[in-house]
Amino acid sequence: MTIAAVLTAAGSGSRLGRDIPKALVPVAGVPMVRWAASALASVTGRIVVTSPADALADIVAALHGVPAEIDVVVGGETRQDSVRAGIQSLAELGDDATVLVHDAARPFMPVAVMGRLLQAIEHHDAAIPVLPVVDTIVTGVGADVSYLHRPSLGAVQTPQAFRLGPLLDSHRRAHADGVEATDDGSLALHYGYRLGTVEGDPLGAKITYAADLEAAERRLSA
Ligand code: CTP
Ligand code: MG
């Protein structure tokens, strides 16, 4: 099975509030994008990384020595644009190749989850890691608020695994149709592809706010 990965790192990290892109922010001295790429390198030898246009050289430098063939491409306006840019440069691998789409903002996803995804993709067009939701979730505000049934909810993580053909097709059609989503699995499902789920891992939590970064630092030093 041909396996490649797209690692999104083109965001600014506005909620983290640093003066460098979030992917370059170090955790225990190592930039997030390097943690995430190193984890991916244990399951694939080919990684396309999306970068902010003005940070290409720094992203390349942060990835120096990671044991994989790594291409750094300029990302887009939104995460979805960045993923589309990344997967275009893998098109020559053919529709049956497997692509893991991962976020640099989840630097510590255990490799075991990637193994589960690569198993699930044998029988699906797409596979996503899901965790039970711990908070009670509402939709709407004020008088329009209503509660969702927590036991039937799940939190979706990355990496997500795809057959390259369905992934390219979903992204191209979403772009043409103006369909926007916060992950890639939902696009595949929207266009009728078979989506499987595997168990996610709390260690793969997304680093969004300063407190998430502090918690990750504490865990690594423990
Ligand atoms: N991302 C990207 N291209 C964008 C926006 C986001 O490649 N135009 C990437 C980020 O680098 C990150 C992942 O998508 O690895 C998830 O996005 P998020 O956690 O929202 O990161 P940021 O967009 O950087 O943060 P914020 O929303 O706080 O600005
Ligand atoms: Mg964002």
Short mmCIF file of C-alpha atoms and ligand atoms in Angstrom, two decimals:
data_model
loop_
_atom_site.label_atom_id
_atom_site.label_comp_id
_atom_site.label_asym_id
_atom_site.label_seq_id
_atom_site.Cartn_x
_atom_site.Cartn_y
_atom_site.Cartn_z
CA MET A 1 0.00 0.00 0.00
CA THR A 2 1.38 3.43 -1.01
CA ILE A 3 1.02 5.78 1.99
CA ALA A 4 1.62 9.53 2.01
CA ALA A 5 0.60 12.36 4.31
CA VAL A 6 -0.49 15.97 4.18
CA LEU A 7 0.40 17.91 7.31
CA THR A 8 -1.36 21.26 7.68
CA ALA A 9 0.81 23.94 9.24
CA ALA A 10 -0.26 27.08 7.34
CA GLY A 11 -2.39 28.61 10.10
CA SER A 12 -1.34 31.67 12.07
CA GLY A 13 -2.42 30.47 15.50
CA SER A 14 -4.43 33.58 16.31
CA ARG A 15 -6.00 32.00 19.40
CA LEU A 16 -2.58 31.01 20.74
CA GLY A 17 -1.54 34.65 20.35
CA ARG A 18 2.20 34.23 19.64
CA ASP A 19 4.19 36.31 17.18
CA ILE A 20 5.18 33.20 15.16
CA PRO A 21 2.90 30.71 13.34
CA LYS A 22 1.49 28.09 15.73
CA ALA A 23 3.24 25.21 13.93
CA LEU A 24 6.62 26.76 14.78
CA VAL A 25 5.88 27.21 18.48
CA PRO A 26 8.11 24.83 20.45
CA VAL A 27 6.84 22.28 22.94
CA ALA A 28 9.69 20.96 25.10
CA GLY A 29 12.06 22.76 22.73
CA VAL A 30 10.75 21.10 19.52
CA PRO A 31 8.40 22.94 17.09
CA MET A 32 4.91 21.44 16.89
CA VAL A 33 5.24 20.79 13.15
CA ARG A 34 8.35 18.69 13.81
CA TRP A 35 6.62 16.61 16.51
CA ALA A 36 3.72 15.91 14.14
CA ALA A 37 5.93 15.17 11.10
CA SER A 38 8.12 12.82 13.15
CA ALA A 39 5.04 10.83 14.22
CA LEU A 40 3.84 10.61 10.59
CA ALA A 41 7.33 9.53 9.47
CA SER A 42 6.91 6.29 11.41
CA VAL A 43 4.10 5.23 9.00
CA THR A 44 4.99 7.00 5.73
CA GLY A 45 8.05 8.16 3.82
CA ARG A 46 6.30 10.99 1.94
CA ILE A 47 4.90 14.09 3.64
CA VAL A 48 3.56 17.34 2.10
CA VAL A 49 3.53 20.16 4.65
CA THR A 50 1.47 23.34 4.16
CA SER A 51 3.15 26.54 5.32
CA PRO A 52 2.28 30.20 5.74
CA ALA A 53 3.67 32.05 2.69
CA ASP A 54 5.99 34.15 4.83
CA ALA A 55 7.34 31.28 6.94
CA LEU A 56 8.47 28.76 4.29
CA ALA A 57 12.15 28.88 5.22
CA ASP A 58 11.40 28.49 8.93
CA ILE A 59 9.06 25.53 8.34
CA VAL A 60 11.68 23.85 6.12
CA ALA A 61 14.33 24.44 8.81
CA ALA A 62 12.06 23.05 11.54
CA LEU A 63 11.66 19.81 9.56
CA HIS A 64 15.36 19.31 8.76
CA GLY A 65 16.41 15.72 9.46
CA VAL A 66 12.91 14.24 9.85
CA PRO A 67 13.30 10.82 8.16
CA ALA A 68 10.92 11.24 5.18
CA GLU A 69 10.75 12.90 1.76
CA ILE A 70 9.18 16.22 2.72
CA ASP A 71 7.76 18.88 0.38
CA VAL A 72 6.72 22.21 1.85
CA VAL A 73 4.01 24.05 -0.10
CA VAL A 74 2.27 27.37 0.55
CA GLY A 75 -1.11 26.84 2.18
CA GLY A 76 -4.35 28.68 1.47
CA GLU A 77 -6.75 31.09 3.11
CA THR A 78 -8.55 28.37 5.09
CA ARG A 79 -7.53 24.93 6.34
CA GLN A 80 -9.65 23.40 3.58
CA ASP A 81 -7.75 25.45 0.94
CA SER A 82 -4.46 24.30 2.47
CA VAL A 83 -5.43 20.62 2.36
CA ARG A 84 -6.56 21.01 -1.26
CA ALA A 85 -3.17 22.55 -2.13
CA GLY A 86 -1.35 19.73 -0.35
CA ILE A 87 -3.20 16.84 -1.96
CA GLN A 88 -2.83 18.28 -5.51
CA SER A 89 0.90 17.70 -5.21
CA LEU A 90 0.32 14.00 -4.37
CA ALA A 91 -1.98 13.37 -7.37
CA GLU A 92 0.68 11.41 -9.26
CA LEU A 93 0.55 8.67 -6.61
CA GLY A 94 -2.75 7.47 -8.13
CA ASP A 95 -6.30 7.12 -6.83
CA ASP A 96 -5.61 4.01 -4.73
CA ALA A 97 -2.84 5.56 -2.64
CA THR A 98 -3.63 6.12 1.03
CA VAL A 99 -3.24 9.65 2.37
CA LEU A 100 -3.23 10.65 6.03
CA VAL A 101 -4.36 14.25 6.53
CA HIS A 102 -3.01 15.58 9.83
CA ASP A 103 -2.74 18.89 11.68
CA ALA A 104 0.50 20.23 13.14
CA ALA A 105 -1.76 21.52 15.92
CA ARG A 106 -2.08 17.87 17.15
CA PRO A 107 1.62 17.12 17.74
CA PHE A 108 1.22 14.13 20.07
CA MET A 109 -1.22 11.77 18.38
CA PRO A 110 0.04 8.25 19.19
CA VAL A 111 1.19 6.13 16.26
CA ALA A 112 -1.25 3.39 17.39
CA VAL A 113 -4.13 5.55 16.13
CA MET A 114 -2.46 5.80 12.72
CA GLY A 115 -2.26 2.00 12.70
CA ARG A 116 -6.01 1.76 13.39
CA LEU A 117 -6.72 4.22 10.55
CA LEU A 118 -4.54 2.30 8.09
CA GLN A 119 -6.45 -0.89 8.96
CA ALA A 120 -9.84 0.78 8.57
CA ILE A 121 -8.95 2.31 5.20
CA GLU A 122 -8.62 -1.22 3.78
CA HIS A 123 -12.43 -1.40 3.86
CA HIS A 124 -13.48 2.25 3.50
CA ASP A 125 -12.83 5.31 1.33
CA ALA A 126 -12.13 7.38 4.45
CA ALA A 127 -11.55 6.78 8.16
CA ILE A 128 -11.60 9.21 11.10
CA PRO A 129 -10.56 8.93 14.77
CA VAL A 130 -13.37 9.74 17.19
CA LEU A 131 -13.43 10.28 20.97
CA PRO A 132 -16.44 10.40 23.30
CA VAL A 133 -17.49 13.97 24.11
CA VAL A 134 -16.90 14.92 27.76
CA ASP A 135 -18.79 18.21 27.89
CA THR A 136 -22.53 18.60 27.48
CA ILE A 137 -23.06 20.42 24.18
CA VAL A 138 -25.75 22.92 23.24
CA THR A 139 -26.57 24.56 19.92
CA GLY A 140 -27.85 28.14 19.61
CA VAL A 141 -27.78 30.92 22.21
CA GLY A 142 -30.27 32.50 24.58
CA ALA A 143 -33.88 31.70 23.79
CA ASP A 144 -32.75 29.60 20.78
CA VAL A 145 -30.60 27.22 22.83
CA SER A 146 -31.20 23.50 22.61
CA TYR A 147 -29.30 20.52 24.00
CA LEU A 148 -27.68 17.75 21.96
CA HIS A 149 -27.79 14.15 23.22
CA ARG A 150 -24.24 13.66 24.52
CA PRO A 151 -24.06 9.82 24.37
CA SER A 152 -24.62 10.00 20.62
CA LEU A 153 -21.91 12.67 20.04
CA GLY A 154 -18.23 12.18 19.22
CA ALA A 155 -15.23 14.51 18.89
CA VAL A 156 -13.34 14.09 15.61
CA GLN A 157 -9.53 14.21 15.53
CA THR A 158 -6.73 14.00 12.97
CA PRO A 159 -4.97 12.27 11.30
CA GLN A 160 -7.75 11.10 9.02
CA ALA A 161 -7.08 8.46 6.36
CA PHE A 162 -8.36 8.54 2.78
CA ARG A 163 -8.02 6.87 -0.57
CA LEU A 164 -6.46 9.63 -2.63
CA GLY A 165 -9.08 9.43 -5.43
CA PRO A 166 -12.07 10.07 -3.15
CA LEU A 167 -10.13 12.74 -1.22
CA LEU A 168 -9.19 14.67 -4.38
CA ASP A 169 -12.71 14.32 -5.76
CA SER A 170 -14.35 15.52 -2.52
CA HIS A 171 -12.07 18.54 -2.26
CA ARG A 172 -12.41 19.53 -5.93
CA ARG A 173 -16.21 19.25 -5.79
CA ALA A 174 -16.43 21.12 -2.48
CA HIS A 175 -14.33 23.93 -3.98
CA ALA A 176 -16.56 24.09 -7.06
CA ASP A 177 -19.78 23.92 -4.99
CA GLY A 178 -18.69 26.37 -2.28
CA VAL A 179 -19.06 23.67 0.39
CA GLU A 180 -16.98 24.44 3.49
CA ALA A 181 -16.19 22.08 6.34
CA THR A 182 -13.88 21.98 9.33
CA ASP A 183 -12.49 18.54 8.46
CA ASP A 184 -11.94 16.33 5.44
CA GLY A 185 -13.99 13.33 6.57
CA SER A 186 -17.17 15.39 6.43
CA LEU A 187 -16.44 16.34 2.81
CA ALA A 188 -15.97 12.68 1.86
CA LEU A 189 -19.23 11.77 3.61
CA HIS A 190 -21.02 14.69 1.92
CA TYR A 191 -20.03 13.36 -1.51
CA GLY A 192 -21.22 9.85 -0.72
CA TYR A 193 -17.98 8.07 0.11
CA ARG A 194 -17.82 5.28 2.70
CA LEU A 195 -16.54 6.69 6.00
CA GLY A 196 -15.31 4.48 8.83
CA THR A 197 -14.47 5.43 12.40
CA VAL A 198 -11.72 4.24 14.75
CA GLU A 199 -11.05 5.03 18.39
CA GLY A 200 -9.15 8.30 18.84
CA ASP A 201 -6.79 9.17 21.69
CA PRO A 202 -6.90 12.01 24.24
CA LEU A 203 -3.14 12.52 23.70
CA GLY A 204 -4.03 13.72 20.20
CA ALA A 205 -5.85 16.77 21.60
CA LYS A 206 -5.54 19.94 19.56
CA ILE A 207 -3.40 22.77 20.85
CA THR A 208 -5.51 25.89 20.43
CA TYR A 209 -5.01 28.13 23.48
CA ALA A 210 -2.01 28.96 25.70
CA ALA A 211 -3.42 26.65 28.39
CA ASP A 212 -3.32 23.68 25.94
CA LEU A 213 0.36 24.40 25.31
CA GLU A 214 1.11 24.62 29.04
CA ALA A 215 -0.67 21.30 29.65
CA ALA A 216 1.38 19.63 26.89
CA GLU A 217 4.63 21.02 28.34
CA ARG A 218 3.69 19.71 31.80
CA ARG A 219 2.84 16.27 30.45
CA LEU A 220 6.13 15.98 28.54
CA SER A 221 8.21 17.04 31.54
CA ALA A 222 6.39 14.60 33.87
N1 CTP B 1 -4.22 25.51 8.85
C1 CTP B 1 -3.70 25.58 7.54
N2 CTP B 1 -4.11 26.61 6.72
C2 CTP B 1 -4.96 27.56 7.16
C3 CTP B 1 -5.50 27.49 8.47
C4 CTP B 1 -5.11 26.45 9.30
O1 CTP B 1 -2.91 24.73 7.15
N3 CTP B 1 -5.30 28.56 6.32
C5 CTP B 1 -3.79 24.43 9.74
C6 CTP B 1 -3.14 24.93 11.02
O2 CTP B 1 -1.76 25.22 10.80
C7 CTP B 1 -3.38 23.78 11.98
C8 CTP B 1 -4.65 23.12 11.46
O3 CTP B 1 -4.90 23.68 10.16
O4 CTP B 1 -2.33 22.82 11.97
C9 CTP B 1 -5.83 23.32 12.39
O5 CTP B 1 -6.14 24.70 12.48
P1 CTP B 1 -6.19 25.53 13.83
O6 CTP B 1 -5.95 24.67 15.01
O7 CTP B 1 -7.40 26.38 13.75
O8 CTP B 1 -4.86 26.44 13.68
P2 CTP B 1 -4.76 27.97 13.29
O9 CTP B 1 -5.72 28.28 12.21
O10 CTP B 1 -3.32 28.25 13.05
O11 CTP B 1 -5.17 28.68 14.67
P3 CTP B 1 -6.28 29.83 14.89
O12 CTP B 1 -7.56 29.31 14.30
O13 CTP B 1 -6.30 30.03 16.38
O14 CTP B 1 -5.75 31.03 14.14
MG MG B 2 -7.87 28.08 12.55
#
